[in-house]
CSV table of C-alpha atoms and ligand atoms in Angstrom, one decimal:
chain,number,residue,atom,x,y,z
W,1,UNK,CA,-10.7,39.8,3.7
W,2,UNK,CA,-13.5,42.4,3.8
W,3,UNK,CA,-16.9,41.7,5.3
W,4,UNK,CA,-19.6,43.6,3.4
W,5,UNK,CA,-23.2,43.9,4.5
W,6,UNK,CA,-24.8,46.3,1.9
W,7,UNK,CA,-25.4,45.8,-1.8
W,8,UNK,CA,-24.3,49.4,-2.6
W,9,UNK,CA,-20.9,49.0,-0.9
W,10,UNK,CA,-20.3,45.6,-2.6
W,11,UNK,CA,-21.3,46.9,-6.0
W,12,UNK,CA,-18.9,49.8,-5.6
W,13,UNK,CA,-15.9,47.6,-4.6
W,14,UNK,CA,-16.6,45.2,-7.5
W,15,UNK,CA,-16.8,48.1,-9.9
W,16,UNK,CA,-13.3,49.2,-8.9
W,17,UNK,CA,-11.9,45.6,-9.3
W,18,UNK,CA,-13.5,45.3,-12.7
W,19,UNK,CA,-12.1,48.7,-13.8
W,20,UNK,CA,-8.6,47.3,-13.1
W,21,UNK,CA,-9.4,44.2,-15.2
W,22,UNK,CA,-9.7,41.8,-12.3
W,23,UNK,CA,-11.7,38.6,-12.8
W,24,UNK,CA,-14.3,37.7,-10.1
W,25,UNK,CA,-15.0,34.1,-8.8
W,26,UNK,CA,-18.2,33.8,-6.7
W,27,UNK,CA,-19.3,31.1,-4.2
W,28,UNK,CA,-22.8,31.5,-2.9
W,29,UNK,CA,-23.5,29.7,0.4
W,30,UNK,CA,-25.8,29.7,3.4
W,31,UNK,CA,-22.8,29.6,5.8
W,32,UNK,CA,-21.9,27.2,8.6
W,33,UNK,CA,-18.9,26.4,6.4
W,34,UNK,CA,-17.3,23.0,6.0
W,35,UNK,CA,-14.7,21.5,3.7
W,36,UNK,CA,-17.3,21.2,0.9
W,37,UNK,CA,-17.7,25.0,0.8
W,38,UNK,CA,-14.0,25.6,1.3
W,39,UNK,CA,-13.2,23.4,-1.8
W,40,UNK,CA,-15.4,25.8,-3.9
W,41,UNK,CA,-13.5,28.8,-2.5
W,42,UNK,CA,-10.1,27.2,-3.2
W,43,UNK,CA,-11.2,26.3,-6.8
W,44,UNK,CA,-12.4,29.9,-7.3
W,45,UNK,CA,-9.1,31.2,-6.0
W,46,UNK,CA,-7.2,29.1,-8.5
W,47,UNK,CA,-9.2,30.5,-11.4
W,48,UNK,CA,-9.9,34.1,-10.5
W,49,UNK,CA,-8.1,37.2,-9.2
W,50,UNK,CA,-10.8,38.0,-6.6
W,51,UNK,CA,-13.0,35.6,-4.7
W,52,UNK,CA,-16.4,36.7,-3.3
W,53,UNK,CA,-18.3,34.3,-1.0
W,54,UNK,CA,-21.8,35.1,0.1
W,55,UNK,CA,-23.4,33.9,3.3
W,56,UNK,CA,-27.1,34.4,3.2
W,57,UNK,CA,-29.8,32.1,4.6
W,58,UNK,CA,-32.3,32.8,1.9
W,59,UNK,CA,-35.9,32.7,3.3
W,60,UNK,CA,-37.5,32.3,-0.1
W,61,UNK,CA,-36.0,28.9,-0.6
W,62,UNK,CA,-37.4,27.4,2.6
W,63,UNK,CA,-41.0,26.0,2.8
W,64,UNK,CA,-43.4,26.2,5.7
W,65,UNK,CA,-42.2,24.0,8.6
W,66,UNK,CA,-38.6,23.7,7.2
W,67,UNK,CA,-35.5,24.8,9.1
W,68,UNK,CA,-35.2,28.5,8.1
W,69,UNK,CA,-35.3,29.7,11.7
W,70,UNK,CA,-33.0,27.0,13.1
W,71,UNK,CA,-30.5,26.8,10.3
W,72,UNK,CA,-27.0,26.7,11.9
W,73,UNK,CA,-24.9,29.9,12.0
W,74,UNK,CA,-21.4,30.8,13.1
W,75,UNK,CA,-20.3,33.9,11.2
W,76,UNK,CA,-17.1,34.5,13.1
W,77,UNK,CA,-15.8,31.0,12.4
W,78,UNK,CA,-17.0,31.2,8.8
W,79,UNK,CA,-15.1,34.4,8.3
W,80,UNK,CA,-11.9,32.8,9.5
W,81,UNK,CA,-12.4,29.7,7.4
W,82,UNK,CA,-13.3,31.7,4.3
W,83,UNK,CA,-10.3,33.9,4.7
W,84,UNK,CA,-7.9,30.9,5.2
W,85,UNK,CA,-9.4,29.3,2.0
W,86,UNK,CA,-8.6,32.4,0.0
W,87,UNK,CA,-11.8,34.5,-0.1
W,88,UNK,CA,-11.2,38.3,-0.5
W,89,UNK,CA,-14.7,39.4,0.2
W,90,UNK,CA,-17.4,37.9,2.4
W,91,UNK,CA,-20.9,39.3,1.5
W,92,UNK,CA,-23.3,38.9,4.4
W,93,UNK,CA,-26.5,40.9,3.7
W,94,UNK,CA,-29.6,41.0,6.0
W,95,UNK,CA,-32.9,39.6,4.8
W,96,UNK,CA,-34.3,43.2,4.4
W,97,UNK,CA,-31.3,44.2,2.4
W,98,UNK,CA,-32.0,41.4,-0.1
W,99,UNK,CA,-35.8,41.5,0.1
W,100,UNK,CA,-36.9,45.1,1.0
W,101,UNK,CA,-40.5,45.8,1.8
W,102,UNK,CA,-42.6,45.7,-1.4
W,103,UNK,CA,-40.3,43.1,-3.1
W,104,UNK,CA,-42.2,41.4,-5.9
W,105,UNK,CA,-40.0,39.7,-8.5
W,106,UNK,CA,-39.2,36.0,-8.8
W,107,UNK,CA,-37.3,33.9,-11.3
W,108,UNK,CA,-38.8,30.4,-12.0
W,109,UNK,CA,-37.2,27.6,-14.1
W,110,UNK,CA,-39.9,25.2,-15.3
W,111,UNK,CA,-40.1,21.5,-15.6
W,112,UNK,CA,-36.7,20.3,-14.2
W,113,UNK,CA,-37.6,22.0,-10.9
W,114,UNK,CA,-40.6,19.6,-10.5
W,115,UNK,CA,-38.5,16.5,-10.3
W,116,UNK,CA,-36.4,15.1,-7.3
W,117,UNK,CA,-36.2,17.7,-4.5
W,118,UNK,CA,-38.7,20.0,-6.3
W,119,UNK,CA,-41.4,17.4,-5.6
W,120,UNK,CA,-41.0,17.3,-1.9
W,121,UNK,CA,-39.9,21.0,-1.5
W,122,UNK,CA,-42.4,23.0,-3.7
W,123,UNK,CA,-41.2,26.5,-4.3
W,124,UNK,CA,-37.6,25.7,-3.2
W,125,UNK,CA,-35.9,26.2,-6.5
W,126,UNK,CA,-37.9,29.4,-7.3
W,127,UNK,CA,-36.3,30.8,-4.1
W,128,UNK,CA,-32.9,29.5,-5.2
W,129,UNK,CA,-33.0,30.9,-8.8
W,130,UNK,CA,-34.3,34.2,-7.5
W,131,UNK,CA,-31.6,34.7,-4.9
W,132,UNK,CA,-28.9,33.4,-7.3
W,133,UNK,CA,-30.0,35.9,-10.0
W,134,UNK,CA,-30.0,38.7,-7.5
W,135,UNK,CA,-26.5,37.7,-6.3
W,136,UNK,CA,-25.2,37.4,-9.9
W,137,UNK,CA,-26.5,40.9,-10.6
W,138,UNK,CA,-24.8,42.3,-7.5
W,139,UNK,CA,-21.5,40.4,-7.8
W,140,UNK,CA,-21.3,40.2,-11.6
W,141,UNK,CA,-18.9,37.2,-11.4
W,142,UNK,CA,-17.0,35.8,-14.3
W,143,UNK,CA,-17.4,32.4,-12.8
W,144,UNK,CA,-19.6,30.9,-10.1
W,145,UNK,CA,-18.9,27.7,-8.2
W,146,UNK,CA,-21.6,25.2,-7.1
W,147,UNK,CA,-21.2,21.8,-5.5
W,148,UNK,CA,-22.4,18.6,-7.2
W,149,UNK,CA,-23.7,17.7,-3.7
W,150,UNK,CA,-26.8,19.7,-4.8
W,151,UNK,CA,-26.9,18.1,-8.3
W,152,UNK,CA,-30.4,19.4,-9.1
W,153,UNK,CA,-29.4,22.9,-8.1
W,154,UNK,CA,-26.5,22.8,-10.6
W,155,UNK,CA,-28.8,21.6,-13.4
W,156,UNK,CA,-31.4,24.3,-12.6
W,157,UNK,CA,-28.8,27.1,-12.4
W,158,UNK,CA,-27.1,25.9,-15.7
W,159,UNK,CA,-30.6,26.0,-17.3
W,160,UNK,CA,-31.3,29.4,-16.0
W,161,UNK,CA,-28.0,30.9,-17.1
W,162,UNK,CA,-28.5,29.4,-20.6
W,163,UNK,CA,-32.1,30.6,-20.9
W,164,UNK,CA,-31.6,34.1,-19.6
W,165,UNK,CA,-28.2,34.6,-21.4
W,166,UNK,CA,-26.5,35.4,-18.1
W,167,UNK,CA,-22.8,36.3,-18.6
W,168,UNK,CA,-21.3,33.9,-16.0
W,169,UNK,CA,-19.6,30.5,-16.3
W,170,UNK,CA,-21.0,27.9,-14.0
W,171,UNK,CA,-18.3,25.6,-12.5
W,172,UNK,CA,-19.7,22.4,-10.9
W,173,UNK,CA,-17.3,21.0,-8.2
W,174,UNK,CA,-17.1,17.4,-6.8
W,175,UNK,CA,-18.9,16.3,-3.6
W,176,UNK,CA,-16.6,16.4,-0.5
W,177,UNK,CA,-17.2,13.6,1.9
W,178,UNK,CA,-16.2,12.8,5.5
W,179,UNK,CA,-13.6,10.0,5.7
W,180,UNK,CA,-16.4,7.4,6.3
W,181,UNK,CA,-18.3,8.5,3.2
W,182,UNK,CA,-21.0,10.8,4.5
W,183,UNK,CA,-21.4,13.8,2.2
W,184,UNK,CA,-20.5,17.0,4.1
W,185,UNK,CA,-23.5,19.2,4.9
W,186,UNK,CA,-24.2,22.1,7.3
W,187,UNK,CA,-27.3,20.1,8.2
W,188,UNK,CA,-25.3,17.1,9.5
W,189,UNK,CA,-25.1,19.0,12.8
W,190,UNK,CA,-28.8,18.1,13.3
W,191,UNK,CA,-27.9,14.4,13.5
W,192,UNK,CA,-27.6,12.7,16.9
W,193,UNK,CA,-24.7,10.3,17.3
W,194,UNK,CA,-27.0,7.3,16.5
W,195,UNK,CA,-28.5,9.1,13.4
W,196,UNK,CA,-24.9,10.1,12.2
W,197,UNK,CA,-24.0,6.4,12.2
W,198,UNK,CA,-27.2,5.4,10.5
W,199,UNK,CA,-26.7,8.1,7.8
W,200,UNK,CA,-23.7,6.2,6.4
W,201,UNK,CA,-26.2,4.0,4.7
W,202,UNK,CA,-26.7,6.7,2.1
W,203,UNK,CA,-23.2,6.8,0.7
W,204,UNK,CA,-22.9,3.0,1.2
W,205,UNK,CA,-26.0,2.4,-0.9
W,206,UNK,CA,-24.7,4.7,-3.7
W,207,UNK,CA,-21.2,3.1,-3.7
W,208,UNK,CA,-22.8,-0.3,-3.9
W,209,UNK,CA,-24.9,0.8,-6.8
W,210,UNK,CA,-21.8,2.1,-8.6
W,211,UNK,CA,-20.1,-1.3,-8.1
W,212,UNK,CA,-23.2,-3.0,-9.7
W,213,UNK,CA,-23.1,-0.6,-12.7
W,214,UNK,CA,-19.3,-1.1,-13.0
W,215,UNK,CA,-20.0,-4.8,-13.3
W,216,UNK,CA,-22.4,-4.2,-16.2
W,217,UNK,CA,-25.9,-3.8,-14.6
W,218,UNK,CA,-27.9,-1.3,-16.7
W,219,UNK,CA,-31.4,-1.9,-15.5
W,220,UNK,CA,-32.5,1.2,-13.5
W,221,UNK,CA,-35.3,-0.6,-11.7
W,222,UNK,CA,-32.8,-3.3,-10.4
W,223,UNK,CA,-30.4,-0.7,-9.2
W,224,UNK,CA,-33.1,1.5,-7.6
W,225,UNK,CA,-34.6,-1.5,-5.8
W,226,UNK,CA,-31.2,-2.5,-4.5
W,227,UNK,CA,-30.6,1.0,-3.1
W,228,UNK,CA,-34.1,1.1,-1.5
W,229,UNK,CA,-33.5,-2.3,0.1
W,230,UNK,CA,-30.2,-1.3,1.5
W,231,UNK,CA,-31.6,2.0,3.0
W,232,UNK,CA,-34.7,0.2,4.3
W,233,UNK,CA,-32.4,-2.0,6.5
W,234,UNK,CA,-31.8,1.1,8.6
W,235,UNK,CA,-34.7,1.7,10.9
W,236,UNK,CA,-33.9,5.4,11.5
W,237,UNK,CA,-34.0,6.2,7.7
W,238,UNK,CA,-37.2,7.7,6.3
W,239,UNK,CA,-36.9,7.7,2.5
W,240,UNK,CA,-38.1,10.8,0.7
W,241,UNK,CA,-37.0,9.6,-2.8
W,242,UNK,CA,-34.4,7.5,-4.7
W,243,UNK,CA,-34.3,8.3,-8.4
W,244,UNK,CA,-32.2,7.4,-11.4
W,245,UNK,CA,-32.3,10.2,-14.0
W,246,UNK,CA,-30.4,11.6,-17.0
W,247,UNK,CA,-28.1,14.3,-15.6
W,248,UNK,CA,-29.1,17.2,-17.9
W,249,UNK,CA,-32.9,16.9,-18.1
W,250,UNK,CA,-33.4,15.0,-14.8
W,251,UNK,CA,-35.9,12.6,-16.4
W,252,UNK,CA,-36.2,9.1,-15.2
W,253,UNK,CA,-34.5,6.4,-17.3
W,254,UNK,CA,-35.2,2.7,-17.6
W,255,UNK,CA,-31.8,1.8,-18.9
W,256,UNK,CA,-28.6,3.4,-17.8
W,257,UNK,CA,-26.8,5.0,-20.7
W,258,UNK,CA,-24.8,8.3,-21.0
W,259,UNK,CA,-24.6,10.9,-18.3
W,260,UNK,CA,-26.6,9.4,-15.3
W,261,UNK,CA,-27.5,10.8,-11.9
W,262,UNK,CA,-28.6,8.6,-9.1
W,263,UNK,CA,-30.0,10.9,-6.4
W,264,UNK,CA,-31.7,10.4,-3.1
W,265,UNK,CA,-33.1,12.3,-0.2
W,266,UNK,CA,-33.7,10.6,3.2
W,267,UNK,CA,-34.7,11.9,6.6
W,268,UNK,CA,-33.0,11.0,9.9
W,269,UNK,CA,-34.8,12.6,12.7
W,270,UNK,CA,-35.0,16.3,11.9
W,271,UNK,CA,-32.3,16.2,9.3
W,272,UNK,CA,-33.3,15.8,5.6
W,273,UNK,CA,-30.1,14.6,3.9
W,274,UNK,CA,-29.4,14.5,0.1
W,275,UNK,CA,-26.7,12.6,-1.7
W,276,UNK,CA,-26.0,11.4,-5.2
W,277,UNK,CA,-23.5,10.0,-7.6
W,278,UNK,CA,-23.1,10.9,-11.3
W,279,UNK,CA,-21.7,8.5,-13.8
W,280,UNK,CA,-21.0,8.2,-17.5
W,281,UNK,CA,-22.3,4.8,-18.5
W,282,UNK,CA,-21.1,3.5,-21.9
A,301,AMP,P1,-25.1,25.6,1.1
A,301,AMP,O1,-24.4,26.5,2.1
A,301,AMP,O2,-25.5,24.3,1.7
A,301,AMP,O3,-26.3,26.3,0.4
A,301,AMP,O4,-24.1,25.2,0.0
A,301,AMP,C1,-23.4,26.2,-0.7
A,301,AMP,C2,-22.6,25.6,-1.8
A,301,AMP,O5,-21.7,24.6,-1.3
A,301,AMP,C3,-23.5,24.8,-2.8
A,301,AMP,O6,-23.1,25.0,-4.1
A,301,AMP,C4,-23.4,23.4,-2.4
A,301,AMP,O7,-23.6,22.5,-3.4
A,301,AMP,C5,-21.9,23.4,-2.0
A,301,AMP,N1,-21.7,22.2,-1.1
A,301,AMP,C6,-22.4,21.9,0.0
A,301,AMP,N2,-21.9,20.7,0.5
A,301,AMP,C7,-21.0,20.3,-0.3
A,301,AMP,C8,-20.1,19.2,-0.3
A,301,AMP,N3,-20.2,18.2,0.6
A,301,AMP,N4,-19.2,19.0,-1.3
A,301,AMP,C9,-19.1,20.0,-2.3
A,301,AMP,N5,-19.9,21.1,-2.3
A,301,AMP,C10,-20.8,21.3,-1.3
């Protein structure tokens, strides 16, 4: 596996691969890799000749007071894990390489970026769509892999790719969880032992909601209230939001029908955790 730090070098390598007819799978990440990231690399390896993973903690998607400075890093370990999972190229640019002095251009998807995480993290998705557009232009992937863990991110990227006629297929991949149900996240490292235990309430509340729905409950308010009540039993949990929306437009629903996303964001100490389930309700 090659580790590349400059855009020029990566573009030149990609050009050579493309000239020999190789397909490119791309996995954008912020590093501190866990099995969630590795599942995306493995899927990319199954479907493409060459797999590129990027590790870039993107400053434009962090708001003031968020964890840009303290975001966990371990490039050496990440490189080993990425290689083992099947990556051929690890792209690790500096902030100046991606945003040189005088940088002025941003990509902004409207409307669906105002819901859910967009409400509590204004500007976050503008940073995401900008960096993903830049990375797509650099890597020119045939397919790009994103985790359903960040369900709103998938919806926003799919909208952007449609709207801007980008020549890339977006492949959403399932949420990978710890054995006890906690959705894997680089930010789980922020949790104290007590908070780690308390954070289990998130997946538990979502799984309980799914059981309700499987038994025929379709009233969004009833399900949302149940989830809120379950999470409120945990004193360390500070709820940011719990929302039930349709999965494509991310608009609130009153009755569960079709492709539904139940998404939540909850703080435990300095960790803001997100989780969700997506279901097809008949
Ligand atoms: P991040 O490094 O957190 O920006 O995540 C990079 C990619 O990995 C995104 O597409 C995430 O949705 C995906 N990802 C993160 N955690 C998980 C997980 N637990 N299961 C599946 N995909 C994940």
